[in-house]
Coordinates of C-alpha atoms and ligand atoms in Angstrom, one line a residue:
X26 CA -43.5 -3.0 21.7
X27 CA -42.8 -3.1 25.5
X28 CA -39.8 -0.9 26.7
X29 CA -37.2 -3.2 28.1
X30 CA -37.5 -1.0 31.3
X31 CA -40.6 -0.5 31.0
X32 CA -41.0 -1.7 35.4
X33 CA -44.2 -3.7 34.6
X34 CA -43.0 -5.5 31.7
X35 CA -43.4 -9.0 32.7
X36 CA -46.9 -8.4 33.3
X37 CA -47.5 -6.9 30.1
X38 CA -45.5 -9.2 28.3
X39 CA -48.1 -11.6 30.2
X40 CA -51.4 -9.5 28.8
X41 CA -49.4 -9.7 25.1
X42 CA -49.5 -13.9 24.8
X43 CA -53.6 -13.6 25.9
X44 CA -54.4 -10.9 23.5
X45 CA -51.9 -12.9 20.5
X46 CA -54.2 -15.7 21.5
X47 CA -56.9 -13.9 20.8
X48 CA -56.0 -12.7 17.7
X49 CA -55.2 -16.2 16.7
X50 CA -58.8 -17.5 18.3
X51 CA -58.3 -19.8 20.7
X52 CA -58.6 -17.2 23.8
X53 CA -62.2 -16.1 24.3
X54 CA -62.6 -12.1 25.0
X55 CA -64.2 -13.1 28.1
X56 CA -60.9 -14.6 29.3
X57 CA -58.7 -11.1 29.0
X58 CA -61.7 -10.0 31.6
X59 CA -60.9 -12.8 33.3
X60 CA -57.3 -12.2 33.0
X61 CA -57.8 -8.7 34.6
X62 CA -59.7 -9.9 37.9
X63 CA -57.1 -11.8 39.0
X64 CA -54.5 -9.1 38.2
X65 CA -56.3 -6.9 40.8
X66 CA -56.2 -9.9 43.2
X67 CA -52.2 -10.5 42.6
X68 CA -51.8 -6.5 43.5
X69 CA -53.7 -7.3 46.9
X70 CA -51.4 -10.4 47.2
X71 CA -48.0 -8.9 46.3
X72 CA -47.1 -10.5 43.3
X73 CA -45.3 -13.6 44.9
X74 CA -46.3 -17.3 45.8
X75 CA -47.3 -16.7 49.1
X76 CA -46.6 -19.3 51.8
X77 CA -50.5 -20.5 51.6
X78 CA -50.3 -21.3 47.7
X79 CA -47.1 -23.3 48.1
X80 CA -48.6 -25.7 50.6
X81 CA -52.0 -26.2 48.4
X82 CA -50.3 -26.4 45.7
X83 CA -48.0 -29.1 46.8
X84 CA -51.0 -30.8 48.5
X85 CA -52.3 -31.0 45.1
X86 CA -49.3 -32.3 43.7
X87 CA -49.7 -34.9 46.0
X88 CA -53.4 -35.2 45.6
X89 CA -52.3 -36.0 42.0
X90 CA -50.2 -38.2 42.2
X91 CA -52.1 -40.4 44.3
X92 CA -55.0 -40.5 42.1
X93 CA -56.3 -43.0 40.1
X94 CA -57.5 -41.2 37.2
X95 CA -56.0 -37.5 37.5
X96 CA -57.0 -35.0 34.7
X97 CA -55.8 -31.3 33.8
X98 CA -58.5 -29.2 32.7
X99 CA -57.1 -26.4 29.9
X100 CA -58.9 -23.1 28.5
X101 CA -57.4 -20.6 26.6
X102 CA -56.0 -19.0 29.0
X103 CA -54.0 -21.4 30.2
X104 CA -53.1 -22.8 27.0
X105 CA -51.7 -19.1 26.4
X106 CA -49.6 -18.4 29.7
X107 CA -48.3 -22.2 30.7
X108 CA -48.8 -24.9 27.6
X109 CA -45.5 -26.1 28.1
X110 CA -45.5 -26.6 32.3
X111 CA -49.0 -28.3 31.9
X112 CA -47.4 -30.8 29.3
X113 CA -45.4 -31.6 31.5
X114 CA -47.0 -31.1 34.7
X115 CA -49.7 -33.8 33.5
X116 CA -46.8 -35.6 32.4
X117 CA -44.8 -36.3 35.7
X118 CA -48.2 -37.6 37.6
X119 CA -49.4 -39.2 34.8
X120 CA -52.2 -37.3 34.2
X121 CA -54.2 -36.2 31.0
X122 CA -55.5 -33.8 29.2
X123 CA -58.5 -32.4 28.6
X124 CA -59.7 -29.0 26.6
X125 CA -62.7 -28.0 28.8
X126 CA -64.2 -24.6 27.9
X127 CA -66.7 -22.4 29.1
X128 CA -67.3 -20.7 25.6
X129 CA -67.0 -23.9 23.5
X130 CA -66.6 -24.1 19.9
X131 CA -65.0 -26.5 17.5
X132 CA -62.5 -24.2 16.0
X133 CA -60.8 -23.1 19.8
X134 CA -61.1 -26.6 21.3
X135 CA -59.3 -27.6 18.3
X136 CA -56.8 -24.4 18.2
X137 CA -55.8 -25.2 21.9
X138 CA -55.5 -28.7 21.6
X139 CA -52.8 -28.1 18.8
X140 CA -51.1 -25.2 21.2
X141 CA -50.8 -28.6 23.4
X142 CA -49.2 -30.7 20.9
X143 CA -47.3 -28.2 19.8
X144 CA -45.4 -28.5 23.6
X145 CA -45.2 -31.8 23.4
X146 CA -48.6 -33.3 24.6
X147 CA -49.1 -36.6 22.6
X148 CA -52.9 -37.1 23.6
X149 CA -55.6 -33.9 24.1
X150 CA -59.0 -35.1 25.2
X151 CA -62.0 -33.1 25.0
X152 CA -61.9 -32.1 21.2
X153 CA -64.9 -32.6 19.2
X154 CA -67.2 -36.3 19.7
X155 CA -64.7 -36.8 22.7
X156 CA -66.6 -34.0 24.7
X157 CA -69.7 -35.6 24.8
X158 CA -70.4 -36.8 28.6
X159 CA -72.2 -35.0 30.1
X160 CA -71.3 -32.8 33.9
X161 CA -75.3 -33.2 35.5
X162 CA -77.0 -30.3 36.1
X163 CA -75.2 -27.8 34.1
X164 CA -76.3 -26.2 31.0
X165 CA -75.7 -25.8 27.7
X166 CA -72.4 -26.4 25.8
X167 CA -69.9 -26.2 28.8
X168 CA -71.3 -29.0 30.5
X169 CA -69.6 -31.5 27.7
X170 CA -67.1 -33.4 29.0
X171 CA -64.6 -36.3 27.6
X172 CA -66.6 -38.9 29.0
X173 CA -62.5 -41.4 29.5
X174 CA -61.3 -37.5 31.0
X175 CA -62.7 -35.2 33.2
X176 CA -66.3 -37.3 33.5
X177 CA -64.4 -40.6 35.0
X178 CA -61.9 -38.6 36.9
X179 CA -61.0 -38.8 40.2
X180 CA -58.8 -35.7 41.2
X181 CA -59.0 -32.9 38.1
X182 CA -56.7 -29.6 38.1
X183 CA -58.6 -26.8 37.3
X184 CA -56.8 -23.5 36.5
X185 CA -59.2 -20.9 35.8
X186 CA -62.4 -22.5 36.2
X187 CA -65.8 -21.2 36.6
X188 CA -67.8 -21.6 40.2
X189 CA -71.2 -22.9 38.9
X190 CA -69.0 -25.5 36.9
X191 CA -66.8 -26.4 40.4
X192 CA -69.5 -26.6 42.3
X193 CA -71.1 -29.3 39.7
X194 CA -68.2 -31.4 39.7
X195 CA -67.8 -31.3 43.5
X196 CA -71.5 -32.8 43.8
X197 CA -70.3 -35.5 40.9
X198 CA -67.4 -36.4 44.2
X199 CA -64.8 -35.2 42.4
X200 CA -61.5 -33.6 44.3
X201 CA -60.9 -30.7 42.4
X202 CA -58.1 -28.8 42.6
X203 CA -58.4 -24.9 41.7
X204 CA -56.2 -22.4 40.5
X205 CA -57.5 -18.8 41.2
X206 CA -56.2 -15.7 42.8
X207 CA -59.5 -14.1 44.1
X208 CA -59.7 -16.2 47.3
X209 CA -63.7 -15.2 47.2
X210 CA -64.7 -16.2 44.1
X211 CA -67.2 -19.2 44.0
X212 CA -64.4 -21.6 42.3
X213 CA -62.0 -21.1 45.0
X214 CA -64.8 -21.7 47.3
X215 CA -65.8 -24.7 46.2
X216 CA -62.8 -26.7 45.5
X217 CA -61.3 -29.0 47.3
X218 CA -57.7 -27.6 47.4
X219 CA -58.1 -23.9 46.6
X220 CA -54.3 -22.4 45.1
X221 CA -54.9 -18.5 46.0
X222 CA -51.8 -18.0 43.0
X223 CA -50.9 -16.7 39.8
X224 CA -50.8 -20.3 37.0
X225 CA -47.6 -18.1 35.7
X226 CA -45.9 -19.3 38.8
X227 CA -48.5 -21.7 40.4
X228 CA -48.1 -24.0 37.3
X229 CA -44.5 -24.1 36.8
X230 CA -43.4 -24.6 40.8
X231 CA -45.7 -28.0 40.7
X232 CA -43.8 -28.8 38.2
X233 CA -40.8 -28.5 40.5
X234 CA -42.8 -30.2 43.4
X235 CA -43.9 -33.5 41.1
X236 CA -40.6 -34.4 40.5
X237 CA -39.7 -34.2 43.8
X238 CA -42.9 -35.5 45.5
X239 CA -43.0 -38.5 42.1
X240 CA -40.0 -40.6 44.4
X241 CA -41.5 -40.8 47.9
X242 CA -43.6 -43.3 48.9
X243 CA -47.7 -43.8 48.7
X244 CA -47.8 -42.9 52.7
X245 CA -46.0 -39.5 52.6
X246 CA -48.1 -38.4 49.8
X247 CA -51.4 -39.5 51.6
X248 CA -50.1 -37.4 54.8
X249 CA -49.0 -34.0 52.6
X250 CA -53.3 -34.5 51.2
X251 CA -54.3 -34.9 55.4
X252 CA -52.5 -32.8 56.5
X253 CA -53.8 -30.3 53.8
X254 CA -57.2 -28.2 55.4
X255 CA -58.2 -25.8 52.3
X256 CA -61.0 -24.0 55.2
X257 CA -57.9 -22.9 57.7
X258 CA -55.2 -22.1 54.7
X259 CA -58.0 -19.6 52.6
X260 CA -58.6 -18.1 55.9
X261 CA -55.2 -17.6 55.7
X262 CA -54.8 -16.1 52.7
X263 CA -57.3 -13.6 53.6
X264 CA -55.5 -12.9 56.7
X265 CA -52.4 -12.4 54.5
X266 CA -54.2 -10.2 52.2
X267 CA -55.4 -7.9 55.3
X268 CA -52.4 -7.8 56.9
X269 CA -50.4 -6.4 54.1
X270 CA -53.4 -3.7 53.3
X271 CA -53.0 -2.8 56.6
X272 CA -49.2 -2.2 56.8
X273 CA -49.4 -0.7 53.5
X274 CA -51.8 1.7 54.3
X275 CA -49.7 2.5 57.8
X276 CA -46.5 2.5 56.2
X277 CA -47.8 4.5 52.4
X278 CA -48.0 4.1 49.3
X279 CA -46.6 6.6 46.8
X280 CA -43.4 6.8 44.7
X281 CA -40.9 9.0 45.2
X282 CA -39.8 11.4 42.7
X283 CA -37.2 14.3 43.0
X284 CA -38.1 17.3 45.4
X285 CA -37.8 20.1 42.3
X286 CA -40.6 18.2 40.5
X287 CA -43.2 18.5 43.4
X288 CA -45.8 21.4 42.4
X289 CA -47.0 22.0 45.7
Ligands
LIG23 P1 -66.7 -17.2 40.1 O1 -67.7 -18.2 39.4 O2 -65.5 -18.5 40.5 O3 -67.3 -16.6 41.2 P2 -66.0 -15.1 38.5 O4 -67.2 -15.5 37.7 O5 -65.0 -14.0 38.9 O6 -65.6 -15.9 39.6 P3 -64.5 -16.8 36.4 O7 -64.2 -15.6 35.2 O8 -65.7 -17.5 36.3 O9 -64.5 -15.8 37.6 O10 -63.2 -17.5 36.4 C1 -62.3 -16.5 36.8 C2 -61.1 -16.0 37.6 O11 -59.7 -16.4 37.4 C3 -61.3 -15.2 38.5 O12 -61.7 -15.5 39.7 C4 -59.7 -14.4 38.2 O13 -58.9 -14.0 39.3 C5 -59.1 -16.1 37.6 N1 -57.5 -15.7 36.8 C6 -57.6 -14.8 35.8 N2 -56.4 -14.9 35.5 C7 -55.6 -16.2 36.5 C8 -53.9 -15.9 36.4 N3 -53.5 -15.7 35.8 N4 -54.0 -16.8 37.5 C9 -54.9 -17.1 39.0 N5 -56.4 -16.5 38.8 C10 -56.7 -16.5 37.5
LIG24 MG1 -67.5 -17.3 37.1

């Protein structure tokens, strides 16, 4: 039980969801390490959605709405953290949902598909024999994708994707949208649109944006995508972090305590 007044309750509850996912067998142990890495960068960013993230999220939603064949890729962490919002986003932008695992086992594929179906997904690709196409240049189980999904997609949203696979998808000519709190990861640097935000904030934001943007004319969506520059946006993210750390370094970060508790 996490105390109701614990100052980091929200963050601890999120960790519990991943731990539950491990116990239920669909979050990989490595997913816990990936999450810890994400938390570290979230501290540096300030645990909020910064303007640069909002810009990328908006461009991403516009790109998904414009796509002929959009696919949202789902791994264990994403299924544990934002299953309902993923399904809702997929419906709003008319995207397919595909289970896409770095550590692929039949059991985890099926468990994740079940989580998604319990959250309203009608069809889930990438399970069992459905994942029979391969991403060129990759090896092992992680190259397998659905022939009806990621393999033929023009735009792929990959929350928490591995860098190597992001690069391979780009080489296949796809528009790759990544959500990654680490602006320096290979994933962040290889994606076409990089959203530096926590998936627990990014996906709900994108659901709201999709509700608004789906009513807009194509030209307006094209304008949003054209106006987005990933290189510039990522550099602004780094500037945000640098500026924030400089300000904190100047102001100080110590928590305050009553004078009498001081030992010095
Ligand atoms: P890369 O292979 O891209 O260079 P990596 O090996 O560190 O980076 P992976 O393990 O492949 O990364 O993927 C995990 C990534 O997901 C990390 O960069 C981490 O910052 C990010 N991440 C983890 N949890 C979240 C989250 N909740 N929201 C957004 N990003 C997250
Ligand atoms: Mg990696």
